XYZ file of C-alpha atoms in Angstrom:
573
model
C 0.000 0.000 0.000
C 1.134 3.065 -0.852
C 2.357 5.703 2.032
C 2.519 9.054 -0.089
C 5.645 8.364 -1.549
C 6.164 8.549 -5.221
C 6.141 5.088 -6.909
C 9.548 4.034 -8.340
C 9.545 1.587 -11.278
C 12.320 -1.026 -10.500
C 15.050 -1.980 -12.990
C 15.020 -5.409 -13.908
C 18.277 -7.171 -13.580
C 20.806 -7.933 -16.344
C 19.470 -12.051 -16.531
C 22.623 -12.346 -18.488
C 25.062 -11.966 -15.419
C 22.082 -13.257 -12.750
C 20.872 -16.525 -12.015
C 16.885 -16.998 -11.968
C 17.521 -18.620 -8.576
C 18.372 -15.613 -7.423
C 15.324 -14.000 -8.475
C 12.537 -13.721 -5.848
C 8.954 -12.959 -7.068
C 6.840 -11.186 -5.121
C 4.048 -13.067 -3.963
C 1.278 -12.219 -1.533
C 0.257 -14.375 1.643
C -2.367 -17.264 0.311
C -4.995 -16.412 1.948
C -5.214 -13.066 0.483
C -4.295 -13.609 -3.101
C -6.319 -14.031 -6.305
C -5.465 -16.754 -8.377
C -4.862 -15.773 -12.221
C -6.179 -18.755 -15.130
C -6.293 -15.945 -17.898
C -4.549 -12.455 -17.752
C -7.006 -9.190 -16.381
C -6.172 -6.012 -16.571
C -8.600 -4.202 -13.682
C -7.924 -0.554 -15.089
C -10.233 -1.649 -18.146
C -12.863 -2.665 -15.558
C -15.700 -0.355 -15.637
C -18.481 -2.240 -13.664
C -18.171 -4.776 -11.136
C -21.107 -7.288 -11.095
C -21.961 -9.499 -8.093
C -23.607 -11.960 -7.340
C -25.269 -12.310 -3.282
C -25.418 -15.853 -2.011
C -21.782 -17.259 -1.128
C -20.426 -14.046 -2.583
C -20.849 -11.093 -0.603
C -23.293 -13.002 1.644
C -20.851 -16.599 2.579
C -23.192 -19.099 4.861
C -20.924 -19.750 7.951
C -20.603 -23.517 7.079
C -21.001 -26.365 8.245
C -24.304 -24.934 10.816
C -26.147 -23.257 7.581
C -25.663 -27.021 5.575
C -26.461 -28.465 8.736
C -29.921 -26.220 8.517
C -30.705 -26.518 5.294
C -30.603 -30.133 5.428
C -32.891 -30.468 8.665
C -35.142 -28.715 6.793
C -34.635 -31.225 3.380
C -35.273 -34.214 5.390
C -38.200 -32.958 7.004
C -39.853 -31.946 3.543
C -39.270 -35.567 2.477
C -40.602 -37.425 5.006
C -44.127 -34.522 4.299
C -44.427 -35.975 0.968
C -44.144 -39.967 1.925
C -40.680 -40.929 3.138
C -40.053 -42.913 5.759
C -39.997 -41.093 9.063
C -36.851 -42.719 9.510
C -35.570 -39.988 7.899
C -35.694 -37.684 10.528
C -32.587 -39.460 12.743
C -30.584 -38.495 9.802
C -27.402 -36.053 11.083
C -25.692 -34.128 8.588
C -22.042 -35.072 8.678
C -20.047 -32.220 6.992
C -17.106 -34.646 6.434
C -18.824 -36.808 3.894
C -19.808 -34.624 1.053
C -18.042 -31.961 -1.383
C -19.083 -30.255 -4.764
C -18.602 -30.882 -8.202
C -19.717 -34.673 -7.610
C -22.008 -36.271 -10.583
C -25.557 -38.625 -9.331
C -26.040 -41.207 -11.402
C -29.584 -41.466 -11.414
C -29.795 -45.199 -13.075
C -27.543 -46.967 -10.543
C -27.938 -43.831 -7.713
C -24.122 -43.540 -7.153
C -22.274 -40.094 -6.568
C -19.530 -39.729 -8.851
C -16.320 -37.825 -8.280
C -14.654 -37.352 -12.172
C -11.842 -35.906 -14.183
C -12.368 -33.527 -16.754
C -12.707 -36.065 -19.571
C -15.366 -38.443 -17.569
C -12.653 -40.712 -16.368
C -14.278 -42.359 -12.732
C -11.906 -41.205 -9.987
C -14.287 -42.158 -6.923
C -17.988 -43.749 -7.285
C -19.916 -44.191 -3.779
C -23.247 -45.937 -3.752
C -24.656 -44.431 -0.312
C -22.079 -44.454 2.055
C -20.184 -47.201 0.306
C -17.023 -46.765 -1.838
C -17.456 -49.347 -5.026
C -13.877 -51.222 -5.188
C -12.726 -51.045 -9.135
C -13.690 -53.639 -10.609
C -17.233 -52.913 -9.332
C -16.516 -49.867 -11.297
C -15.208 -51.383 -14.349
C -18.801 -53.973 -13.739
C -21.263 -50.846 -13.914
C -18.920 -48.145 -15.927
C -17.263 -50.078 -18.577
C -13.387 -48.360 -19.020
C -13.959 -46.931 -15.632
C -15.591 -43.849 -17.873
C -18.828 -41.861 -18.272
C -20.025 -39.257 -20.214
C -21.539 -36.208 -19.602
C -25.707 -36.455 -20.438
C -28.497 -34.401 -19.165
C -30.599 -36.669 -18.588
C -28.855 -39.372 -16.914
C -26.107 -36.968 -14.541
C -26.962 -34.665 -12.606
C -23.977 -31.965 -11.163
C -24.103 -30.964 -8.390
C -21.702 -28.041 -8.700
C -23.021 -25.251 -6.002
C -22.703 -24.998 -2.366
C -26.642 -25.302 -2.166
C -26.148 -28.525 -3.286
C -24.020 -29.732 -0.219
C -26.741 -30.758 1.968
C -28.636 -31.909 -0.840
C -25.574 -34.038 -1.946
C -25.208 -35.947 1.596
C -29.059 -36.346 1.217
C -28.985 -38.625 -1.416
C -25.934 -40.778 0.088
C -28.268 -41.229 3.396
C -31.604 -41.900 1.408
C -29.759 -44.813 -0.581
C -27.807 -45.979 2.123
C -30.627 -46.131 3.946
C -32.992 -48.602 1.775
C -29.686 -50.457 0.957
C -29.108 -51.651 4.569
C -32.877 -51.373 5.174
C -34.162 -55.418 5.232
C -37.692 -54.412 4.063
C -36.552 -53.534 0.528
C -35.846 -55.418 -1.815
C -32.593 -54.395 -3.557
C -32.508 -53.793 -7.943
C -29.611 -52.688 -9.675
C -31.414 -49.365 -10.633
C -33.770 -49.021 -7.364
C -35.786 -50.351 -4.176
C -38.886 -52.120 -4.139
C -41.150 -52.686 -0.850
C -44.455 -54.230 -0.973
C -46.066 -53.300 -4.351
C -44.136 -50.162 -4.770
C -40.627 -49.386 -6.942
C -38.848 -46.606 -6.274
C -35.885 -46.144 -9.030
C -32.968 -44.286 -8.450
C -33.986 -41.623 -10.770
C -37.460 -40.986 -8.509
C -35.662 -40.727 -5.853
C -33.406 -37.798 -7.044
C -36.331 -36.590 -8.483
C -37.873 -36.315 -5.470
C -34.972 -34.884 -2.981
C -34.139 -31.956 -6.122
C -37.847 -31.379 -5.818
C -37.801 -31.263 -2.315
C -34.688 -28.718 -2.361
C -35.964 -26.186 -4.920
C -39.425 -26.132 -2.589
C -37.417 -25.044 0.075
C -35.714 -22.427 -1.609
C -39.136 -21.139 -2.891
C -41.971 -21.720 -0.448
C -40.224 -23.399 2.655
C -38.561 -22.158 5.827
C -34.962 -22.436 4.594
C -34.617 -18.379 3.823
C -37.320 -17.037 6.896
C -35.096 -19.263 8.859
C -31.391 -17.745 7.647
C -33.270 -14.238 8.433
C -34.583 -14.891 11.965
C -30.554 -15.717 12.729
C -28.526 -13.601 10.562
C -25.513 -13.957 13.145
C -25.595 -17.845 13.287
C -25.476 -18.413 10.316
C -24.357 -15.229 7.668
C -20.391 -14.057 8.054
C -20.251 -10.507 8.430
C -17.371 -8.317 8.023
C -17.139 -4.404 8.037
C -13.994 -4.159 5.108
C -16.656 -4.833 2.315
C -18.576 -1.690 2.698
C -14.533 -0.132 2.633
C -14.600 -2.763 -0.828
C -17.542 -1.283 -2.335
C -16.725 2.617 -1.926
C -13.052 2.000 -3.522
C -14.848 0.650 -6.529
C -16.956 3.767 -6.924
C -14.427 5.933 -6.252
C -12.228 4.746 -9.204
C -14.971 5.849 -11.391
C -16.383 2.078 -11.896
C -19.719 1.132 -11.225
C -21.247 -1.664 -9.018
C -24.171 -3.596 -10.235
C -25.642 -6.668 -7.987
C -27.267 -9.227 -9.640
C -29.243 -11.956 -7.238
C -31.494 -14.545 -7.605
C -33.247 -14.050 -4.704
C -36.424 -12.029 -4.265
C -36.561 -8.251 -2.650
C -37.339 -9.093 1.014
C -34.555 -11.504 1.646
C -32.225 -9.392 -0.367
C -32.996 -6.642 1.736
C -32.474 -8.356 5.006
C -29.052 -9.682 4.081
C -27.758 -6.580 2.517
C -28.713 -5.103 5.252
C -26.965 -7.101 7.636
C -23.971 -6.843 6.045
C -23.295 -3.264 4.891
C -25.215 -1.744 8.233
C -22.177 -0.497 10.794
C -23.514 2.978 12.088
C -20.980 3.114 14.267
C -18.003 3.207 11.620
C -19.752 4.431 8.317
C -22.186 6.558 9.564
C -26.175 5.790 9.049
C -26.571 4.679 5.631
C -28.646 2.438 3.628
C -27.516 -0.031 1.616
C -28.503 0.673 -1.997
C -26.303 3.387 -1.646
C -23.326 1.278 -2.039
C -25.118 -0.017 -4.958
C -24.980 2.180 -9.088
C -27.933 -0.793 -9.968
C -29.934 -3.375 -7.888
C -31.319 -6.869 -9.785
C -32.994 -9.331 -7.769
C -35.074 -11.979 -9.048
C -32.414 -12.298 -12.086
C -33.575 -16.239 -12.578
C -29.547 -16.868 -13.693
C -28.842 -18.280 -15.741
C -31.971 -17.530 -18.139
C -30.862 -13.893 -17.397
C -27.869 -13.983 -19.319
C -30.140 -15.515 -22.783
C -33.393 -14.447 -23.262
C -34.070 -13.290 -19.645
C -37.385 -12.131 -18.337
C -39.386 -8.266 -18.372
C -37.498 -5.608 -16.027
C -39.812 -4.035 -13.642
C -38.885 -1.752 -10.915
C -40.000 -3.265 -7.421
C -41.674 -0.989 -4.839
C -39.885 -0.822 -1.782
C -42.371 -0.330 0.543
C -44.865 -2.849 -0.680
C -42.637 -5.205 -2.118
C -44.839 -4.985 -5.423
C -43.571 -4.690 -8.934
C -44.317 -2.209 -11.899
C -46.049 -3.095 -15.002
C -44.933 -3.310 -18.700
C -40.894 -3.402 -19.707
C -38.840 -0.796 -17.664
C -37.081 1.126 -20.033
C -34.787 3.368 -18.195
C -32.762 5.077 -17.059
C -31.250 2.818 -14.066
C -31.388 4.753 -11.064
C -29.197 3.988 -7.771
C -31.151 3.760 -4.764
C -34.227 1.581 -6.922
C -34.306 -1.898 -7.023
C -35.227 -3.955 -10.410
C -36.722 -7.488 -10.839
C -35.973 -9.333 -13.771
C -34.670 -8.265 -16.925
C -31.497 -9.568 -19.001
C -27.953 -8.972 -19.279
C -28.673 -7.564 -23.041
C -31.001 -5.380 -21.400
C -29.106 -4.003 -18.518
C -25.774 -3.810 -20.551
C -27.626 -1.462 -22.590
C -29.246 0.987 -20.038
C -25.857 0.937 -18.049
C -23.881 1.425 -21.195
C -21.550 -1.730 -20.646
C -19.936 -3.617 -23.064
C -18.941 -7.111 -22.539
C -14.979 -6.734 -21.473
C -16.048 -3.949 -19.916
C -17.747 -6.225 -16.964
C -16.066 -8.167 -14.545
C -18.622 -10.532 -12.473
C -18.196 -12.536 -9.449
C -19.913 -15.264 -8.328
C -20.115 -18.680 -6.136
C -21.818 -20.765 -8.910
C -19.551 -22.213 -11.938
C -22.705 -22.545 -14.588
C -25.442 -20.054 -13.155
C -22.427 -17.179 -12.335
C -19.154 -18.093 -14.320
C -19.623 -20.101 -17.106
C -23.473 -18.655 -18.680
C -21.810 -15.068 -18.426
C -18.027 -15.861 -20.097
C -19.370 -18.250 -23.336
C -22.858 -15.773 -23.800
C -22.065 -12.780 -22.968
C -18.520 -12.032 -22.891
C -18.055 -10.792 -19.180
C -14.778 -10.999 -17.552
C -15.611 -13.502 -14.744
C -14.030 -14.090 -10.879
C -15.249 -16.989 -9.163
C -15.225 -16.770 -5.410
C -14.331 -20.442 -4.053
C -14.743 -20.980 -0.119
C -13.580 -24.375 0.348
C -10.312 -22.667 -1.368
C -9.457 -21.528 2.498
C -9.698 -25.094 3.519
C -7.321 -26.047 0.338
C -4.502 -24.130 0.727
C -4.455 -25.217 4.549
C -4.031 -28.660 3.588
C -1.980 -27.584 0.916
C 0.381 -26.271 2.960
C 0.582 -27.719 6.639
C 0.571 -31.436 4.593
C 3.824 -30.450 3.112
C 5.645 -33.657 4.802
C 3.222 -35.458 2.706
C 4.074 -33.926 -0.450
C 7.213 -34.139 0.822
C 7.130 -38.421 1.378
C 5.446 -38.472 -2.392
C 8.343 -36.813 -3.687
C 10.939 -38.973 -1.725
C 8.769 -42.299 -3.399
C 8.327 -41.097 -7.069
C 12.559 -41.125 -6.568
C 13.153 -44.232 -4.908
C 10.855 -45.286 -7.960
C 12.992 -43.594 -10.746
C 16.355 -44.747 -8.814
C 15.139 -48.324 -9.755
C 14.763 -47.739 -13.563
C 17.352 -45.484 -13.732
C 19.556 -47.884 -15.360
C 17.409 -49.828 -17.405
C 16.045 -49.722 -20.687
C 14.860 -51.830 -23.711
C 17.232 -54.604 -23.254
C 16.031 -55.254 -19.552
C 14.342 -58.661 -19.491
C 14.307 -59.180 -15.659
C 11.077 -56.603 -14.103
C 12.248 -54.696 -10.650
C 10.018 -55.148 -7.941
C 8.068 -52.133 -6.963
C 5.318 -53.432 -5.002
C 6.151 -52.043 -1.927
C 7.029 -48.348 -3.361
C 3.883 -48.756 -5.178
C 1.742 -49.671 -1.834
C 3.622 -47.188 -0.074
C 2.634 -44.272 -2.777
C -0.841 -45.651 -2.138
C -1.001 -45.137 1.348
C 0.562 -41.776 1.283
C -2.230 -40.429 -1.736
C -4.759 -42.284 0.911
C -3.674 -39.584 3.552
C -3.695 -37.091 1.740
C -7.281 -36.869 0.073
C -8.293 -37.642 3.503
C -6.501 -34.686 4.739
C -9.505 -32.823 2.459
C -12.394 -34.908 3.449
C -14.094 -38.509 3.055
C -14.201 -37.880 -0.553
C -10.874 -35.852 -0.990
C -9.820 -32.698 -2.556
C -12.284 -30.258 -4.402
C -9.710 -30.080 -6.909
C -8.210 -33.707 -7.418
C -7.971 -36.527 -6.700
C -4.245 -38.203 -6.416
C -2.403 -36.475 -8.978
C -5.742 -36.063 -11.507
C -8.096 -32.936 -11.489
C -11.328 -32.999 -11.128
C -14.557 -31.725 -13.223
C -14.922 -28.842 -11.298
C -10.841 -28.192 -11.463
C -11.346 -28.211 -15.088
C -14.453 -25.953 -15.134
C -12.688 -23.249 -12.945
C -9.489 -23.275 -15.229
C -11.660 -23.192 -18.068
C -14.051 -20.347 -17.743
C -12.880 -18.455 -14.385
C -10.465 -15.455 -15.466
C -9.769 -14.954 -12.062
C -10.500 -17.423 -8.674
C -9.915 -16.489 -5.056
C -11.271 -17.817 -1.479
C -13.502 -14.346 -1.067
C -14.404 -10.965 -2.426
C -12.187 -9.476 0.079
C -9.115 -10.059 -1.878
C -9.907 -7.524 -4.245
C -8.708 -4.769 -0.749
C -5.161 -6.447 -1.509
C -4.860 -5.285 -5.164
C -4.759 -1.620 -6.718
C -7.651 -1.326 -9.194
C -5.264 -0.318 -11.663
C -3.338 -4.035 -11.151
C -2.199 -6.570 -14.405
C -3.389 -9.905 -13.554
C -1.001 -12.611 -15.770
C -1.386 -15.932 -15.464
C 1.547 -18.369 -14.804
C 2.824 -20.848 -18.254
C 0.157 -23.643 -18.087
C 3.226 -26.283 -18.984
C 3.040 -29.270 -20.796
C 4.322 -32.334 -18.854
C 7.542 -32.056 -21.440
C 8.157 -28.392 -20.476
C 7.370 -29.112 -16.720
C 9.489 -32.191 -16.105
C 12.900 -31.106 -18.527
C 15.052 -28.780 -16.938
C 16.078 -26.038 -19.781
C 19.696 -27.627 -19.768
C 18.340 -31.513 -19.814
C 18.612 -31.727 -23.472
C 22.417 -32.246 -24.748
C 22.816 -34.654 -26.944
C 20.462 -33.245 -29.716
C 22.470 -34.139 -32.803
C 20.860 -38.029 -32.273
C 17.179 -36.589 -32.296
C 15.038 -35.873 -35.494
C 14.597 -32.552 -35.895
C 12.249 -30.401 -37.489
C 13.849 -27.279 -38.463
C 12.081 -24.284 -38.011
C 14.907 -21.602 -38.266
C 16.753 -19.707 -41.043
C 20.467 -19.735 -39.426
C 23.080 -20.767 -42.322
C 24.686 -22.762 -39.649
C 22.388 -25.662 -39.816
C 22.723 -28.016 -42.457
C 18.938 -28.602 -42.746
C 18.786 -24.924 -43.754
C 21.554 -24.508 -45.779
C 19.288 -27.534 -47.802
C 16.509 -25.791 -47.608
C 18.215 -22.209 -48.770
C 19.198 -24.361 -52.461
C 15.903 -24.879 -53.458
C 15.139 -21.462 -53.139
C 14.423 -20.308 -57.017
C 17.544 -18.318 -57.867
C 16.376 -14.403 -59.022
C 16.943 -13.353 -62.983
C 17.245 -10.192 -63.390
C 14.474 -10.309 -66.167
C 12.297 -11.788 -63.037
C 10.702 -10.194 -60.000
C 12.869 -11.402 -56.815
C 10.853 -14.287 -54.886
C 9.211 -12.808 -51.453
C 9.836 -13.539 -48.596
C 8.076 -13.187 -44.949
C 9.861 -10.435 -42.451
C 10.293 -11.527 -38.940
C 7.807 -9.543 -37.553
C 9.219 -6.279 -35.007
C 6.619 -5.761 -32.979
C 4.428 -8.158 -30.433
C 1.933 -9.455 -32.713
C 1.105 -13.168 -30.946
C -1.826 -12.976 -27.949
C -0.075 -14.451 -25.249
C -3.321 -13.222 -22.483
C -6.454 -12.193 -23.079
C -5.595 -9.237 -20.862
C -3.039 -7.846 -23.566
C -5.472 -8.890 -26.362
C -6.732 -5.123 -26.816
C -5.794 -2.963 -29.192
C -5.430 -0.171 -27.043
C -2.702 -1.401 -25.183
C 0.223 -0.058 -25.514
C 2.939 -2.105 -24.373
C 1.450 -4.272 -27.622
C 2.601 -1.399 -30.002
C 6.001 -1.173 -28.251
C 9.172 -2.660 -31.107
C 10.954 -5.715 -29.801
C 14.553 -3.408 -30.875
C 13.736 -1.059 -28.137
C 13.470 -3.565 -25.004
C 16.300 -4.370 -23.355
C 17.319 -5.827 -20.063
C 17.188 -2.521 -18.159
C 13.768 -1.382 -19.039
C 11.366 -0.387 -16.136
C 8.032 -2.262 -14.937
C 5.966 -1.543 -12.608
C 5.957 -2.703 -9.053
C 2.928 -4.665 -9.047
C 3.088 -6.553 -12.662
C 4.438 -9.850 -10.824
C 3.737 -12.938 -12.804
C 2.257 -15.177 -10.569
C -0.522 -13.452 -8.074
């Protein structure tokens, strides 16, 4: 943070005379840093979106889960479920997001980003492999609508552990009779795929007629985080000259009541209300249909709670709240073009993904469980530490051998003991591991976030440990033959094939390549060839992509080593 003192742009070293090792990057403390898949530039953000639930408004976990699903297990046992039901207990150990239901065989999934089966659980039962290889054949799955269901959102939590008690339940249950794609007791079948039915039925009546939201509001403290820097968040936006938009799902009263909560401290900001923080309210945004075709904006009446009739059409006013609408429509009446927007939000399709591929929005995904991550991460450094120490006891025993090798090494026991060690370690996460992985393979939802998030971080707070004028760049996502060769590995070249893609006279492969070049006649126009181009022409981050950037324009001749950056372009965030 700046303390009044003019900026000084350092000089980057001569690399020529200085080692990279002794290099230090800059990095900030973990728990405060945002996490960079493709390159941002925030100066060329002019309005921040937001999302409400798990975004400014996080659920203290695990009593809201715990809540939510008292209240799930209650609404199935109203519409015919055994009252059995009720002894459930929610056990915050068991589930974690981004896991797929089977709704033929009922088992929770936990997959890579191509489908590959890295965990299957049929109630609270983990199926060995080959009961895998029996149901999935190639241990593999693919992604249909109407057969998985992902359950990708922290709503889905208790909803998730629901569905692992329900099926455990009937499986150990002697009264019903057990089918590879349901139950059956008496003269009644209940499939798999009626029983999700049911329990997503259940959840999505208790997010619009049951007790789940009266009951968050009656106990904002239990169960809502509040924290007085993201008022402080909000008024740095606006005072940059960006705007702030919020864009929620949920209806006017309950919107109310947590924004409330959370931007209301009299005592250190004075008596204000909270659509002041606000350039444009939008509640009842029905994401993702909001970023397609969308719905009619009205403008809600505060004091009644009622909305307007016919198609708003402007202008957007701070201090009034809207209902409805679409992205198109709001982008227009605030004047914002697509790069223009960055939006954060909790949920990878409804948030993230809906507003990157349709409508072009820079996007920021706020993670929770990443907290919990990068704990693990690093205090379980001893076991990243012992899987290191294996993987080289394993490469010390091929080390010397090659094709000629008829006699195979034993690794059993470096192989059990790598198995033991990735054991402790994705229980170091949870019953069901990592959000991210699983061993050394990344999950569905790993591949989501690195696919559509621009930026990722662990809360919105984050944001109070960057300027607004800060260059997001991503670090080199490496191929496994750029991440496991050292840059001086390579030696003995001259026995490799090589494809030459260089015009130095030195090589041999050129000089052959320079002779069948058409020799010029003067009675003949001299053959063309392309100029190595002098300025940056290749998009190396979508956050240099623009035209108007001006470090694009800059010629490669006039960079040297002793050029000047500024402080806070560090490469990895």
């Amino acid at each position: 943070m700046s303390n009044g003192e003019p900026l000084i742009s350092p000089t980057i070293p001569n690399t020529h005379n200085t080692s990279n090792q002794n290099l230090k990057v800059f990095k900030r403390d973990p728990q405060h840093r945002i996490f960079v898949n493709r390159g941002l530039h925030l100066d060329k953000i002019k309005f921040y979106g937001f999302d409400m639930d798990y975004t400014l408004a996080v659920y203290k976990s695990p009593v809201y889960e715990s809540m939510g699903f008292d209240h799930l297990k209650a609404r199935l046992v109203d519409i015919g479920y055994p009252t059995d039901f009720l002894r459930f207990e929610f056990d915050p150990a068991f589930p974690v997001r981004g896991l797929w239901f089977d709704k033929i065989y009922g088992n929770l999934l936990k997959v890579d980003s191509h489908g590959n089966i890295l965990v299957c659980i049929h109630g609270f039962r983990f199926l060995k492999p080959h009961e895998v290889q029996e149901l999935y054949p190639n241990k593999y799955i693919q992604l249909e609508d109407n057969r998985l269901y992902v359950l990708n959102t922290l709503f889905n939590i208790p909803e998730t552990y629901m569905l692992a008690c329900i099926i455990n339940y009937f499986e150990t249950n002697k009264e019903y009779s057990k089918t590879k794609t349901g139950v059956t007791y008496s003269n009644i079948h209940m499939s798999f795929k009626s029983i999700f039915q049911d329990a997503r039925a259940a959840v999505d009546w208790l997010h619009s007629h049951g007790d789940l939201k009266s009951s968050t509001m009656a106990n904002l403290e239990k169960y809502v985080h509040k924290d007085d820097r993201l008022p402080i968040l909000l008024d740095r936006i606006r005072q940059i000259g960006a705007k702030t938009v919020l864009i929620t799902n949920s209806g006017y009263e309950y919107t109310d009541k947590i924004m409330t909560y959370l931007l209301d401290f009299p005592e250190k900001y004075g008596s204000r209300h909270w659509t002041s923080y606000w350039d444009c309210v939008v509640v009842d945004a029905m994401k993702p249909l909001f970023f397609e075709d969308g719905t009619i904006l009205r403008v809600v009446d505060t004091e009644t709670g009622a909305l307007s009739i016919g198609h708003h059409l402007g202008p957007l006013k701070s201090g009034e709240i809207y209902s409805g609408g679409s992205c198109e429509v709001v982008s227009r009446l605030l004047g914002a073009k697509g790069s223009d927007v960055l939006y954060v939000g909790d949920h990878i399709f409804g948030d993230i993904l809906k507003s990157k591929k349709i409508r072009g929005w820079r996007t920021f995904l706020i993670i929770p469980e990443l907290t919990t991550e990068l704990q693990v991460w690093t205090e379980k450094k001893q076991l990243f530490d012992n899987l290191t120490r294996i993987e080289s006891a394993l490469s010390d025993i091929y080390k010397h051998l090659d094709s000629s090798t008829l006699e195979r090494p034993d690794t059993s026991i470096i192989s059990q003991k790598l198995r033991a060690v990735v054991h402790e370690l994705d229980m170091s996460y949870g019953m069901l591991g990592s959000l991210f992985r699983s061993g050394s393979r990344q999950t569905f939802f790993a591949s989501q976030v690195r696919r559509y998030a621009d930026i990722y971080a662990a809360s919105i707070l984050n944001l109070l440990h960057y300027p607004f004028c800060y260059m997001f760049r991503a670090p080199a996502m490496l191929m496994p033959h750029e991440a496991t060769v050292d840059h001086y590995s390579v030696n003995d070249v001259d026995s490799m094939p090589i494809v030459f893609r260089s015009r130095s006279s030195s090589d041999a492969g050129c000089d052959a390549l320079a002779s069948k070049r058409p020799r010029e006649k003067s009675t003949e126009q001299a053959v063309s060839w392309p100029e190595p181009p002098l300025k940056v022409v290749h998009i190396h981050d979508d956050g240099d992509s623009e035209e108007d950037n001006s470090e694009s324009s800059l010629s490669l001749h006039s960079v040297n080593s002793n050029c000047t950056f500024s402080p806070d372009n560090e490469h990895i965030n």
